[in-house]
Coordinates of C-alpha atoms in Angstrom, one line a residue:
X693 CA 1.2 -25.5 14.9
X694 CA 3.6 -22.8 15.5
X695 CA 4.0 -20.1 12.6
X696 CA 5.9 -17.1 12.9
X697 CA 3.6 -13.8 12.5
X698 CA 4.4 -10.5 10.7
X699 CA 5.3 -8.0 13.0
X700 CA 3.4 -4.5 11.7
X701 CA 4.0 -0.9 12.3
X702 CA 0.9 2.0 11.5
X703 CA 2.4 5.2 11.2
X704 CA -0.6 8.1 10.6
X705 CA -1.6 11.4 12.6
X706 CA -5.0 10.9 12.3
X707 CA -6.0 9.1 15.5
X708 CA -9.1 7.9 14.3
X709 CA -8.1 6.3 11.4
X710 CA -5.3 4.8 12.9
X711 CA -6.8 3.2 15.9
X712 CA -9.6 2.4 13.4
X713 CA -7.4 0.3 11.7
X714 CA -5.3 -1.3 14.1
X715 CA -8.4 -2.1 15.5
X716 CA -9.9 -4.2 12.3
X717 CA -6.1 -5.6 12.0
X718 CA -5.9 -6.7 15.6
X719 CA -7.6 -10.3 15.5
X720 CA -6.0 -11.1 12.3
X721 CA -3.9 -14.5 13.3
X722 CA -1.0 -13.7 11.5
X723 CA -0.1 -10.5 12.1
X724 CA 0.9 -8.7 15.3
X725 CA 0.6 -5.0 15.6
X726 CA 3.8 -3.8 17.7
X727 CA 3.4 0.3 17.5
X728 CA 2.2 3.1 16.2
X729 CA 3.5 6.5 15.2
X730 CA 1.6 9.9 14.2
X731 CA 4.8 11.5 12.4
X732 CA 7.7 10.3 10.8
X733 CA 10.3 11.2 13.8
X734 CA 8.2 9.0 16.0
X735 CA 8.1 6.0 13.5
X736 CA 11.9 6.0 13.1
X737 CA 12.7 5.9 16.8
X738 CA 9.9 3.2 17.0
X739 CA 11.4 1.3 14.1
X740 CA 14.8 1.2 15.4
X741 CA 13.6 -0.1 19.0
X742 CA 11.3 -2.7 17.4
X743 CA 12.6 -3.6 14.1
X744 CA 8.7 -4.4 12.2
X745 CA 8.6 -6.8 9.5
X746 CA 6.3 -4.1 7.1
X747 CA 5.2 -0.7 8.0
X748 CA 2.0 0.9 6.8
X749 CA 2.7 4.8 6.5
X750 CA 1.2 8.0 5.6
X751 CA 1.9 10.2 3.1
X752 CA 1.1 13.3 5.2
X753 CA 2.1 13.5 8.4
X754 CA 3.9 16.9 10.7
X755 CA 7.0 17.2 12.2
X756 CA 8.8 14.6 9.2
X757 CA 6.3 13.3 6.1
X758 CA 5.5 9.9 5.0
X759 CA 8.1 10.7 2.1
X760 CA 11.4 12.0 4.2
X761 CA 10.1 8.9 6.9
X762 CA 10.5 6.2 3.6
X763 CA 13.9 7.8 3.0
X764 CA 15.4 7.6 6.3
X765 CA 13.7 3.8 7.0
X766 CA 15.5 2.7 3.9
X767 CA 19.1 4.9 4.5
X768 CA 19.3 3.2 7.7
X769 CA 18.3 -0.2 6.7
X770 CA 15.4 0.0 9.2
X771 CA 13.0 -2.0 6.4
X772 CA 12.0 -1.7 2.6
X773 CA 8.5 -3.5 3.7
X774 CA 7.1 -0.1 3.1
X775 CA 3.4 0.4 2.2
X776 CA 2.2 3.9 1.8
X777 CA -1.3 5.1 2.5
X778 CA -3.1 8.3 1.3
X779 CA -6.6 9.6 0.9
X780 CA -6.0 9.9 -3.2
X781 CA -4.0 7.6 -5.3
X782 CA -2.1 10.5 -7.0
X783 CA 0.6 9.8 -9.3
X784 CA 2.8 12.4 -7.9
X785 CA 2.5 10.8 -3.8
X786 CA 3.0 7.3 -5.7
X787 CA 6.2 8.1 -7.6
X788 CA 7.1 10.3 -4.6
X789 CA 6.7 7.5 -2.6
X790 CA 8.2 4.6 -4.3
X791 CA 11.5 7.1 -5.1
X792 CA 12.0 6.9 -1.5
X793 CA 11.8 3.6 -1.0
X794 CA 8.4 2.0 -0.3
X795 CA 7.1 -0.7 -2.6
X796 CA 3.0 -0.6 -1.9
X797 CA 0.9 1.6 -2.2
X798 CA -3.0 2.0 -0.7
X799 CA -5.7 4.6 -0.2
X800 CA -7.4 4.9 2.8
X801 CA -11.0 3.8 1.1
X802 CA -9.9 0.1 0.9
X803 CA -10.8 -2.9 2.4
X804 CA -9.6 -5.1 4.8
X805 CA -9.0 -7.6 2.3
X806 CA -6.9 -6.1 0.5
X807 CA -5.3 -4.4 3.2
X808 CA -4.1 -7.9 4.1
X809 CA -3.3 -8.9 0.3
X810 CA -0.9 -5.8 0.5
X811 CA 0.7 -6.6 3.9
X812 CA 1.3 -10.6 2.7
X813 CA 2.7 -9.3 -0.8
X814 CA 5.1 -6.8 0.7
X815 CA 6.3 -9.1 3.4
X816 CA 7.4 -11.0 0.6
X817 CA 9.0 -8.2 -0.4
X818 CA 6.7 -8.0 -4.0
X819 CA 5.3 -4.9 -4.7
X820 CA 1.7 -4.3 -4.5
X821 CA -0.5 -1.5 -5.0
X822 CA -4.5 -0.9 -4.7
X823 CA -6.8 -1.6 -7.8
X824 CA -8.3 2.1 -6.9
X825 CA -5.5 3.3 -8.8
X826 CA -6.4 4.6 -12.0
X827 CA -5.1 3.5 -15.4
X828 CA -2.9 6.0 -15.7
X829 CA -0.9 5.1 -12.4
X830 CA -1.3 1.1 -13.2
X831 CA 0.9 2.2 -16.1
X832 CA 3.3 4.7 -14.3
X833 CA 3.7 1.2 -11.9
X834 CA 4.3 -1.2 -14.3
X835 CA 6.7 0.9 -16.1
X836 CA 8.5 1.2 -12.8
X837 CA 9.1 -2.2 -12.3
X838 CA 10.0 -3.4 -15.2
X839 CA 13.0 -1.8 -15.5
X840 CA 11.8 1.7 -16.4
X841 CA 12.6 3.6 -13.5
X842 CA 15.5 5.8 -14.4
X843 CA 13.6 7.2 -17.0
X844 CA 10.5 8.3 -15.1
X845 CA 10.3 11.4 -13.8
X846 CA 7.7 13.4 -12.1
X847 CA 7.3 17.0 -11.3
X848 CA 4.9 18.7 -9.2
X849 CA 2.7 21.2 -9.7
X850 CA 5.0 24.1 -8.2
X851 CA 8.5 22.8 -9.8
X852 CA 6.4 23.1 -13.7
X853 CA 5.5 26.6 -12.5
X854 CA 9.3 27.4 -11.7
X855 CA 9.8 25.2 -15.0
X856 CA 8.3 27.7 -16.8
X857 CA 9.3 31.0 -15.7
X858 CA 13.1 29.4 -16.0
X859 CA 12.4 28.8 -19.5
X860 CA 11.1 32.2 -20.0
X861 CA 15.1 33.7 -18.9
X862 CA 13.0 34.3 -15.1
X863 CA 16.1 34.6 -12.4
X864 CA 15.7 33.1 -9.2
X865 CA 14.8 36.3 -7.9
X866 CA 12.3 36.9 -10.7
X867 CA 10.3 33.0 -10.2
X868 CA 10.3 34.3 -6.1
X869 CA 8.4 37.2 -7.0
X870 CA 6.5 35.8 -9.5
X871 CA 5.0 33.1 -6.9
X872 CA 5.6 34.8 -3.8
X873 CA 7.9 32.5 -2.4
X874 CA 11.5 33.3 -0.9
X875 CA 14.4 32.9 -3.7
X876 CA 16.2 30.4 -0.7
X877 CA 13.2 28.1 -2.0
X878 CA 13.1 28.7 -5.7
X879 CA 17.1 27.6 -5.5
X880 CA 15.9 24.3 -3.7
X881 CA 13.0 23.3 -6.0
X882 CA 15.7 24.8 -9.1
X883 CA 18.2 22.3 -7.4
X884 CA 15.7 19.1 -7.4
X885 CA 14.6 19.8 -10.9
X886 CA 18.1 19.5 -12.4
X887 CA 18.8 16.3 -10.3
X888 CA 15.3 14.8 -11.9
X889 CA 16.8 16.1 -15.2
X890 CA 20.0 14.7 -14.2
X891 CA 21.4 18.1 -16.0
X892 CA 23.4 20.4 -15.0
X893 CA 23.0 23.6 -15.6
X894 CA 20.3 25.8 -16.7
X895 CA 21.0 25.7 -20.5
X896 CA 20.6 22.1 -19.9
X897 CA 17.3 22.2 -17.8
X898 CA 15.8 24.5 -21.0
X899 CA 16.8 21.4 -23.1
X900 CA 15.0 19.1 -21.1
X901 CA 11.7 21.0 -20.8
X902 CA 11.4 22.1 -24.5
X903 CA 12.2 18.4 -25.5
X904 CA 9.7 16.5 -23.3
X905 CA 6.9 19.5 -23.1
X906 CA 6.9 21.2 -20.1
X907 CA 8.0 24.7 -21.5
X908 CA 4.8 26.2 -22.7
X909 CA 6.6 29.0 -25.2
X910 CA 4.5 31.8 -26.9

C-alpha cells in the first residue's frame, strides 16, 4: 500500500551528531531524509530548493542561528513544521525559539522514540515538546498555547543587566562601560527590550521593570 512519507530536513554544525542522527532516522519507513544543513544560511537555500514537510534545527549554529533560521523559514513561508534541538531545555532558547516560529522543542539526550513522536505531532502541525523539560518550562508551554502568549516575555541574562543599570538613570554610554560592550549594542538590546515591553520610551521601560521585578532598587 502506497503512503506518502514525511519529507525531513536536519539542520546542526556538529557533524557527528547530525550524521548520527540521520543515520538512526534513515530506515524509519515513513520518513525520508532529503538534506542537511550545518548553519542557518545553508538550511534556507536547502529549504527553498526542496520544500521539507518538518525541519529538525539547532539552536546554535555560525554564520545565521537556529533562532534568525526559524524567523526567516516562517517570513518566507518556507514551513512552520519547525522542531528545535539544543543540548539544554532552557526557557530562554524555548521561548526564543517558539517566538520565531517553531512549534517543538527537543534536547539532544532523547530517544528515538520520541524523536519520531515529535516529527509525527509537528507534521500535524500540533506542538510538541520533550518530557526532559522541567516543570517550570511545561508551564511557560502550556501558558503559550493556550492563549497566553502576548503576555509572556522573557529576557536574557544580558538585557536584565542593561535592565538594571537603565533603572539606575545609567545612559547608553554609561551601561557600555559598565559591561564593556560598544553603546551601538546597548541601543540594540535597549531597542528589543522596549518592543518585549511593548513601551515606548524609557520612563515607560522603568515602569515595566519596577512593576513586574526586574529592577533591583537599593
Amino acid at each position: 500500500m502506497e503512503y506518502k512519507k514525511i519529507k525531513l530536513m536536519i539542520a546542526d554544525d556538529h557533524v557527528i551528531f547530525r550524521k548520527g542522527l540521520k543515520k538512526i532516522l534513515e530506515d524509519v519507513r515513513f520518513l525520508q531524509i532529503i538534506g542537511e544543513a550545518s548553519n542557518g544560511v545553508e538550511l534556507l537555500t536547502l529549504a527553498h530548493q526542496l520544500r521539507p514537510d518538518v525541519i529538525l534545527v539547532d539552536v546554535s549554529m555560525p554564520v545565521m542561528d537556529g533562532v534568525m533560521a526559524v524567523k526567516e523559514l516562517c517570513k518566507r513561508q518556507l514551513t512552520r513544521r519547525i522542531i528545535a534541538l539544543s543540548v539544554f531545555s532552557h526557557e530562554t532558547h524555548i521561548m526564543e525559539m517558539l517566538e520565531a516560529g517553531a512549534i517543538g522543542y527537543l534536547t539532544k539526550g532523547v530517544g528515538k522514540k520520541e524523536i519520531l513522536e515529535a516529527i509525527e505531532a509537528v507534521y500535524e502541525n500540533r506542538p510538541y515538546f520533550c518530557q526532559e523539560s522541567s516543570r517550570q518550562v511545561t508551564d511557560l508551554i502550556e501558558k503559550y498555547h493556550t492563549g497566553y502568549r502576548n503576555h509572556l516575555v522573557v529576557f536574557t541574562e544580558r538585557e536584565k543587566d542593561i535592565i538594571q543599570l537603565i533603572c539606575e538613570g545609567g545612559t547608553s554610554k554609561d551601561v557600555a562601560r559598565s559591561l564593556y560592550i560598544s553603546q551601538r549594542t546597548v541601543e540594540g538590546h535597549r531597542t528589543r527590550i522596549m518592543q518585549k515591553m511593548r513601551v515606548k520610551s524609557i520612563a515607560g521601560l522603568v515602569a515595566y521593570a519596577c512593576e513586574k521585578g526586574l529592577y533591583k532598587g537599593e
